[in-house]
Tab-separated table of C-alpha atoms and ligand atoms in Angstrom:
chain	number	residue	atom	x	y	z
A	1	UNK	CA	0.000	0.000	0.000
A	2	UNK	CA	1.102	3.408	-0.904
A	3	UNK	CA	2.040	5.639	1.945
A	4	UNK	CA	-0.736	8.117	2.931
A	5	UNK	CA	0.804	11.656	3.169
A	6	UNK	CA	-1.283	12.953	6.025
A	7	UNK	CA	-1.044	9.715	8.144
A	8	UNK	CA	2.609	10.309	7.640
A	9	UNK	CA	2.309	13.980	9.095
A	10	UNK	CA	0.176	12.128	12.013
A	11	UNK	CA	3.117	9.709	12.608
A	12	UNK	CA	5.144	12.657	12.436
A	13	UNK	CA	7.775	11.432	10.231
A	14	UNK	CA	6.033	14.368	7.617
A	15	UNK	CA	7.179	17.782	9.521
A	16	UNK	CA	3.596	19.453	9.723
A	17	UNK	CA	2.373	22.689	11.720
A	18	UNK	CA	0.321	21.376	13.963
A	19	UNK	CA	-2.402	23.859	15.603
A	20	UNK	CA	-4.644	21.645	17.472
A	21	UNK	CA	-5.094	18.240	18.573
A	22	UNK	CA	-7.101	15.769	20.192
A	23	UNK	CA	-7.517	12.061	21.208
A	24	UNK	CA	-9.094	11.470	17.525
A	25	UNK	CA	-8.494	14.667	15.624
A	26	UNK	CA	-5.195	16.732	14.301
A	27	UNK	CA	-4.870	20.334	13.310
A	28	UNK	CA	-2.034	21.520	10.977
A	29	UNK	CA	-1.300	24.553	8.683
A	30	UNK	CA	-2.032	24.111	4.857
A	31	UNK	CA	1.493	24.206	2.742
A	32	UNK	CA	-0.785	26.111	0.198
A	33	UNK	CA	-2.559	28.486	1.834
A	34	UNK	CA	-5.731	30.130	-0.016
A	35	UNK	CA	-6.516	32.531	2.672
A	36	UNK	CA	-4.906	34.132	5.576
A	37	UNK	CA	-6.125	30.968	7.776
A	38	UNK	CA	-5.998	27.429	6.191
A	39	UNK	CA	-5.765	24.694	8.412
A	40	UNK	CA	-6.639	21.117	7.991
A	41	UNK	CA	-8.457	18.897	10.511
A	42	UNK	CA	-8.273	15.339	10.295
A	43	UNK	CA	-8.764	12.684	11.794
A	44	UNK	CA	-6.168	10.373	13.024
A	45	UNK	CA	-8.188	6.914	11.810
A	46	UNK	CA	-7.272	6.708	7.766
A	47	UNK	CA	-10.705	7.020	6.259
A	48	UNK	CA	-10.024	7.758	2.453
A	49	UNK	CA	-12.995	10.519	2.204
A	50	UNK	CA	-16.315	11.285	3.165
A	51	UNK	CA	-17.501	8.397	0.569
A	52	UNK	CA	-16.216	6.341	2.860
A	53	UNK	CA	-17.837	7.162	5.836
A	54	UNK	CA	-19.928	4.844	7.767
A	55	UNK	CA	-22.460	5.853	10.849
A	56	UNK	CA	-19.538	4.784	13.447
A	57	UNK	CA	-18.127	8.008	11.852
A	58	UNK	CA	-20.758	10.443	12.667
A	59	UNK	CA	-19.222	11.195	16.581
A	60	UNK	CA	-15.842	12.073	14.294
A	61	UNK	CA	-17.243	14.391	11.912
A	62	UNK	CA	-18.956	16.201	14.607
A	63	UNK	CA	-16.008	16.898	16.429
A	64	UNK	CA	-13.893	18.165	13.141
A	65	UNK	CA	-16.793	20.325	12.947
A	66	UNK	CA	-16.107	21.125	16.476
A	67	UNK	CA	-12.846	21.674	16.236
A	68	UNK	CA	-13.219	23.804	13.548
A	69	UNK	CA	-15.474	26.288	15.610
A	70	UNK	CA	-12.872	26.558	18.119
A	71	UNK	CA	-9.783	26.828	16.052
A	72	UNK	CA	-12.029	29.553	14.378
A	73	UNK	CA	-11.229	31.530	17.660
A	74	UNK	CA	-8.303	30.199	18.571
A	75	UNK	CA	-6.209	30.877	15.280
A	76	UNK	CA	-8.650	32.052	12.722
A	77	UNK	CA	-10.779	35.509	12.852
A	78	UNK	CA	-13.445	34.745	14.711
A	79	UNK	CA	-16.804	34.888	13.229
A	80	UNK	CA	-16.855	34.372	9.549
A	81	UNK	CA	-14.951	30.732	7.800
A	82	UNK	CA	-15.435	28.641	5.337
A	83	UNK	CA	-15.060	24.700	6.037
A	84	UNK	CA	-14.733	22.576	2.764
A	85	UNK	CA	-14.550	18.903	2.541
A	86	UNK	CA	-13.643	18.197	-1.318
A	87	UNK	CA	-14.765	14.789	-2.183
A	88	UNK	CA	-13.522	12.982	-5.555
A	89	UNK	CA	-10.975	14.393	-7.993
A	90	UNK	CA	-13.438	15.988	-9.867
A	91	UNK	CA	-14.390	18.631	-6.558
A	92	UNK	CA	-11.164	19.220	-6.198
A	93	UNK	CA	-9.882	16.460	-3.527
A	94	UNK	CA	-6.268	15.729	-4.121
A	95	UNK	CA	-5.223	13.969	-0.540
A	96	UNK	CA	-7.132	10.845	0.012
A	97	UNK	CA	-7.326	10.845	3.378
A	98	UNK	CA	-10.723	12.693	4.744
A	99	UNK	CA	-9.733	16.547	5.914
A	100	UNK	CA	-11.899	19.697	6.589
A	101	UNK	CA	-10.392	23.358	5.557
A	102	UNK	CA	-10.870	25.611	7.539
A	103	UNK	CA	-10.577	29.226	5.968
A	104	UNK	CA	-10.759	32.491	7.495
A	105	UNK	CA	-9.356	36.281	7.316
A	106	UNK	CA	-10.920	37.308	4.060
A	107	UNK	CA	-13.789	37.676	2.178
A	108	UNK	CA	-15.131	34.498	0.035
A	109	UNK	CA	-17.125	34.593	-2.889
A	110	UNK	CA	-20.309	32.412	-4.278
A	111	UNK	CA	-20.498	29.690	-5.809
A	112	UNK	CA	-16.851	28.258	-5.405
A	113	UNK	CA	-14.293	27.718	-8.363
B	201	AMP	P1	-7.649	18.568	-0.982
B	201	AMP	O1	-7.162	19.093	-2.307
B	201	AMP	O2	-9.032	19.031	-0.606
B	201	AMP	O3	-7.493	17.057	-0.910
B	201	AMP	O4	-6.715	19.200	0.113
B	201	AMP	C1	-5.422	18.737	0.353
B	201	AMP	C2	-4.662	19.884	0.916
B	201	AMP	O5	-3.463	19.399	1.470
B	201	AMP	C3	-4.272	20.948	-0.110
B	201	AMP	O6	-4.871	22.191	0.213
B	201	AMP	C4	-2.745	20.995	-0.023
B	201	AMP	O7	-2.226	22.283	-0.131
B	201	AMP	C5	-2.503	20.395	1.355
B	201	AMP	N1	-1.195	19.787	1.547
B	201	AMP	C6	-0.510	19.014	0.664
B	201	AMP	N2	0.661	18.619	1.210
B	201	AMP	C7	0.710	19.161	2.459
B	201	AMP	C8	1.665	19.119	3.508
B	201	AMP	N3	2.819	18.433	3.414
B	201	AMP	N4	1.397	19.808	4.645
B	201	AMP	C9	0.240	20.506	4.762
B	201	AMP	N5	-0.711	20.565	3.817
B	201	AMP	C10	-0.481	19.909	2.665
């Protein structure tokens, strides 16, 4: 099996800057950024995307959203984000291992590239 890039930045053998963290959940910095917050949460279990997600999952995804609403305040600008969970080549999902973006610090437009 082909190694998984963000399990590798779990394992921390991938250097990765980490922002948050929890017993299921990590928080790191996107290398890309495409706003003046971009951070990643995901999970530490490798679950390929959210087409893979069974109901056991639905504790997990409400704590990235969780996360997300804290980390808002914590590292982002408060109030206004956008979280984004591409799924599928074709919307854009290029790491196959499920993540949320967080974005926040400017304005976003409607619909989405
Ligand atoms: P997606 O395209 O939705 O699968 O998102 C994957 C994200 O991972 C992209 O925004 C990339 O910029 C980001 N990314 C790729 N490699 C790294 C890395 N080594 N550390 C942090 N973020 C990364």
């Amino acid at each position: 099996m082909s190694k998984c890039l963000f399990c590798e930045i779990i394992a921390g053998r991938i250097p990765g800057e980490m922002v948050g963290q929890t017993d299921s959940l990590v928080a790191f910095r996107d290398i890309n950024p495409q706003a003046p917050v971009h951070v990643l949460i995901v999970p530490k279990e490798h679950i390929e995307s959210m087409r893979s997600l069974e109901k056991k999952h639905a504790p997990l995804v409400g704590e990235m959203a969780l996360m997300a609403q804290q980390l808002a305040e914590d590292v982002g600008y408060g109030q206004d984000y956008r979280l984004v969970m591409n799924t599928g080549i074709n919307a854009g999902q290029s790491v196959f291992h499920l993540h949320m973006h967080l974005l926040s610090g400017r304005d976003f437009t409607w619909p989405p590239g």
